[in-house]
Coordinates of C-alpha atoms in Angstrom, one line a residue:
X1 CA 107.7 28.7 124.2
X2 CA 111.0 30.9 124.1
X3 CA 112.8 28.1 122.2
X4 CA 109.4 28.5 119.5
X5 CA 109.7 32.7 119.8
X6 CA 113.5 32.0 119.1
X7 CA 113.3 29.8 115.9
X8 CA 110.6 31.9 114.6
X9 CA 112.5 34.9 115.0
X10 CA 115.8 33.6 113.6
X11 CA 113.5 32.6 110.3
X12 CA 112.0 35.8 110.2
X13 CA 115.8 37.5 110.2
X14 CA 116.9 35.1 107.3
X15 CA 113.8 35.4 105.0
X16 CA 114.2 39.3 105.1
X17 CA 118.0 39.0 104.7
X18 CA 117.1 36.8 101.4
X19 CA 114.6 39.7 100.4
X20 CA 117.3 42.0 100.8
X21 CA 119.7 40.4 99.0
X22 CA 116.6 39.9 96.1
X23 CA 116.2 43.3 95.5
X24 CA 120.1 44.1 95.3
X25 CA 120.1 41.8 92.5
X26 CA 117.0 43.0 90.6
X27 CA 118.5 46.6 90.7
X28 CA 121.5 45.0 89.6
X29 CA 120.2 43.3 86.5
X30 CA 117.5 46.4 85.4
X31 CA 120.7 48.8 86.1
X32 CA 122.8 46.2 83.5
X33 CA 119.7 46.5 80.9
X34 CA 118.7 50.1 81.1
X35 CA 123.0 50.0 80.4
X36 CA 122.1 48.2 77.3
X37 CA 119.4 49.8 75.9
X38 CA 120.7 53.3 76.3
X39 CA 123.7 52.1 74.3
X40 CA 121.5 50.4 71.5
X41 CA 119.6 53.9 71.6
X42 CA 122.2 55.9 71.3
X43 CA 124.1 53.8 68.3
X44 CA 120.8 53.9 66.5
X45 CA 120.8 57.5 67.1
X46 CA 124.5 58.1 65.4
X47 CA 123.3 55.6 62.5
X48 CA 120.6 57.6 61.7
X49 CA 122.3 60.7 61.5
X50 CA 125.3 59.0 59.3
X51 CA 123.0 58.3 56.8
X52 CA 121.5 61.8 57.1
X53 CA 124.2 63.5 56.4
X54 CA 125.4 60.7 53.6
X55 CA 122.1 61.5 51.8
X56 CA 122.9 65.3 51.9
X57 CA 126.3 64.6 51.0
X58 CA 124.7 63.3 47.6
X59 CA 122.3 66.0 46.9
X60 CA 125.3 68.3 47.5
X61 CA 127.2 66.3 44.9
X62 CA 124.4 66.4 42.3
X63 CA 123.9 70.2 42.9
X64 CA 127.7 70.3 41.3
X65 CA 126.8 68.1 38.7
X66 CA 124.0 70.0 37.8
X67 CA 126.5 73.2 37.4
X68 CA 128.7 70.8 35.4
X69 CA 125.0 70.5 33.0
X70 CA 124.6 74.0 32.8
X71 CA 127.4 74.5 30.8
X72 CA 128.2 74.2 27.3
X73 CA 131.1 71.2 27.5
X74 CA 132.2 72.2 23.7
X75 CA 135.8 73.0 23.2
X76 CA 136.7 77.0 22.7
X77 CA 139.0 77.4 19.8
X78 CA 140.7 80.4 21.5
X79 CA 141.3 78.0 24.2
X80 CA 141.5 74.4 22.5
X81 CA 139.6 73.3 25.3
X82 CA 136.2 72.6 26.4
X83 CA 134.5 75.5 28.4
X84 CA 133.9 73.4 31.7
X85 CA 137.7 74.2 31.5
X86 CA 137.5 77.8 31.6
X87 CA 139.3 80.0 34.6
X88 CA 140.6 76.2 35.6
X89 CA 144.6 77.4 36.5
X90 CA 146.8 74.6 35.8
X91 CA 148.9 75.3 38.8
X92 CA 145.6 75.0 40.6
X93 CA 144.6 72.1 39.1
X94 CA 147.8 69.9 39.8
X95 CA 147.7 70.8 43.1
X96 CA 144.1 70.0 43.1
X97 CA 145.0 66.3 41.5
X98 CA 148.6 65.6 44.2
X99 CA 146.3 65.5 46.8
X100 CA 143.7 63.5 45.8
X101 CA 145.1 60.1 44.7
X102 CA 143.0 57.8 45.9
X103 CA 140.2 59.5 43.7
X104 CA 138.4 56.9 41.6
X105 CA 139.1 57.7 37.7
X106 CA 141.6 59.6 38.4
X107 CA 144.7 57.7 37.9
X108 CA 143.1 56.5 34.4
X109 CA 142.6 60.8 33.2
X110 CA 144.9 63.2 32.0
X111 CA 144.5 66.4 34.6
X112 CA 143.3 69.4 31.9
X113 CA 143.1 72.5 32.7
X114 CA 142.8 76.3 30.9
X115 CA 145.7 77.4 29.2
X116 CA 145.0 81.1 29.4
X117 CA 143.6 81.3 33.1
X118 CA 145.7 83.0 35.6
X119 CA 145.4 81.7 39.8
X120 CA 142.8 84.5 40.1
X121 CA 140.4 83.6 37.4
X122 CA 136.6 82.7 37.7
X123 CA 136.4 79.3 37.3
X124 CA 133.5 78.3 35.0
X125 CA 133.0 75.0 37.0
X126 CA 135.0 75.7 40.4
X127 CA 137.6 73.3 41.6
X128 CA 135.8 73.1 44.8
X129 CA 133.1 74.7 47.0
X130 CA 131.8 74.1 51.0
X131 CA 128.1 74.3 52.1
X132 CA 126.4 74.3 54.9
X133 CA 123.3 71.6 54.8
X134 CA 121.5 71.1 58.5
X135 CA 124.2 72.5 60.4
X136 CA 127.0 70.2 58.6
X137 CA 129.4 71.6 56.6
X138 CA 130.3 69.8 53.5
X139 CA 133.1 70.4 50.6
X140 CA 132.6 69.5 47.4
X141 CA 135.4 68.7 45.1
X142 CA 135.2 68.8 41.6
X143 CA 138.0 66.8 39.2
X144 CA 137.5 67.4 35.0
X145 CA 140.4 64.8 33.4
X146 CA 140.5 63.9 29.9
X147 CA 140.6 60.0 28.8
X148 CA 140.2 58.4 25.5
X149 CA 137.2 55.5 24.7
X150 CA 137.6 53.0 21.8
X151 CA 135.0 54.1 19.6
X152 CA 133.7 50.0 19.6
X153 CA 134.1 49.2 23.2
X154 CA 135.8 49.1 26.3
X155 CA 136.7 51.9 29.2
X156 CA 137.8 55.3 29.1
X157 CA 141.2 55.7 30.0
X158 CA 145.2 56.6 29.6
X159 CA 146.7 55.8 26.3
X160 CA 149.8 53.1 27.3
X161 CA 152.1 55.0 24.4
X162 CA 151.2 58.4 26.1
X163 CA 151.8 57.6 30.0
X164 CA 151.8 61.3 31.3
X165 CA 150.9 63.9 28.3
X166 CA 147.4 63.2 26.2
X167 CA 147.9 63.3 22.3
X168 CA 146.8 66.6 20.7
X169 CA 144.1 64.8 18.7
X170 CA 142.7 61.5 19.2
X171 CA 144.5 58.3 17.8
X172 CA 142.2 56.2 15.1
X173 CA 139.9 54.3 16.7
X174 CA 139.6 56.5 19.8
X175 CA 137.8 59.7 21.0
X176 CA 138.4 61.9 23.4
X177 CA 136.4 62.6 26.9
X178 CA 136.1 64.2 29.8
X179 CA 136.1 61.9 33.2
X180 CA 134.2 64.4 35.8
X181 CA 134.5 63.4 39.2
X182 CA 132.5 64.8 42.2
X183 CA 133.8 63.9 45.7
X184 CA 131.8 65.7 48.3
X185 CA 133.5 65.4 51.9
X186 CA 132.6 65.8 55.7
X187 CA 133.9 65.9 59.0
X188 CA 130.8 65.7 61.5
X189 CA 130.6 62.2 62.9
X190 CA 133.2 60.7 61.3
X191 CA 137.0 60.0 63.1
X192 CA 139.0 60.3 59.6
X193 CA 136.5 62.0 57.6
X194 CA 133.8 60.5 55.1
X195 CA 133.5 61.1 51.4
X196 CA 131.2 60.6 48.6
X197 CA 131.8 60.4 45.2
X198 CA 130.1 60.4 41.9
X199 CA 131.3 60.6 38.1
X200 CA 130.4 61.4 34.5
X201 CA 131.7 61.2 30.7
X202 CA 131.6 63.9 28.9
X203 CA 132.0 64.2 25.0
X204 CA 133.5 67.4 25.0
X205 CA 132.7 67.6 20.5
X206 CA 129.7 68.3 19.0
X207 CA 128.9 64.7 18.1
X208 CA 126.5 63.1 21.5
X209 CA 127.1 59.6 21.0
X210 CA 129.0 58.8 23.8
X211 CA 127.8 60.8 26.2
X212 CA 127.4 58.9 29.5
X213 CA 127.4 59.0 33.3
X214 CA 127.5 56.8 35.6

């Protein structure tokens, strides 16, 4: 009998030693999962507000295109240039263009700017504007270049025979437009920044044939 009691009692001991152990190991794994999901949770979380904010970034970049509409693009003849130009500094401006070259569009425009405007002026379209849109604050940037279109096809761009300076009047063939770039940018949730951009052709004469955005 007390070799029975002690056989009994040494199987007892090991099966709750392998329950122990069990439950160690279940904790284990549910602690390694709940690990898991929190961090699927909280990545969907982030990419949810990334594209929040990316969708406000465009309705803050169409608001400045909608400005852009609202004026009349025809050119001033006290000026010589269009009236989205007007109170555009071109000290401002070129500043403006240095430091933003990786702008789309931009490397293929001619900065323009407002001859008569002094660093004070009130810009007609301003070079650049911050908002606040559910807590984030966004800035957007507007760029106004002048290109020149072959009247039968191909893009708007730099003439190769004027590389830095556009011609006073457009060469046969060609007319002039206005490249009109929006970049909106933000900080919140982004390491280097994000950006968004958007652009338009403008026709700055009276004739509306090639007008077009895109």
């Amino acid at each position: 009998m007390r070799k029975l009691r002690l056989l009994t009692t040494s199987s007892g001991e090991r099966e709750s030693g392998m329950s122990l152990i069990e439950v160690v190991v279940a904790i284990g794994i549910l602690g390694i999962l709940s690990t898991v999901s929190l961090g699927f949770y909280m990545t969907s979380m982030e990419s949810a507000s990334a594209h929040q904010r990316r969708e406000l970034a465009i309705t803050v970049a169409n608001e400045s295109m909608e400005i852009i509409q609202g004026w009349n693009s025809n050119v001033i003849s006290a000026t010589t240039v269009s009236a989205l130009l007007t109170g555009r500094n071109q000290a401002l401006v070129q500043a403006q263009w240095l430091a933003a070259p990786a702008v789309s569009g931009l490397a293929q425009s001619y900065p323009t700017w407002d001859p008569t405007a002094t660093a004070s002026a009130t810009q007609a379209v301003p070079l650049a504007r911050t908002v606040t849109r559910s807590g984030t604050e966004f800035t957007s940037h507007v760029y106004i270049g002048k290109c020149f279109k072959a009247i039968t096809s191909g893009q708007c761009t730099k003439l190769a025979a004027f590389p830095s300076t556009p011609p006073a009047t457009a060469p046969a063939g060609t007319t002039g437009m206005l490249r009109v770039v929006v970049v909106v940018r933000w900080t919140a949730g982004c390491d280097s920044g994000c950006s968004y951009e958007t652009s338009t052709l403008i026709d700055s004469s009276t004739d509306l044939e090639w007008n077009t955005s895109g």
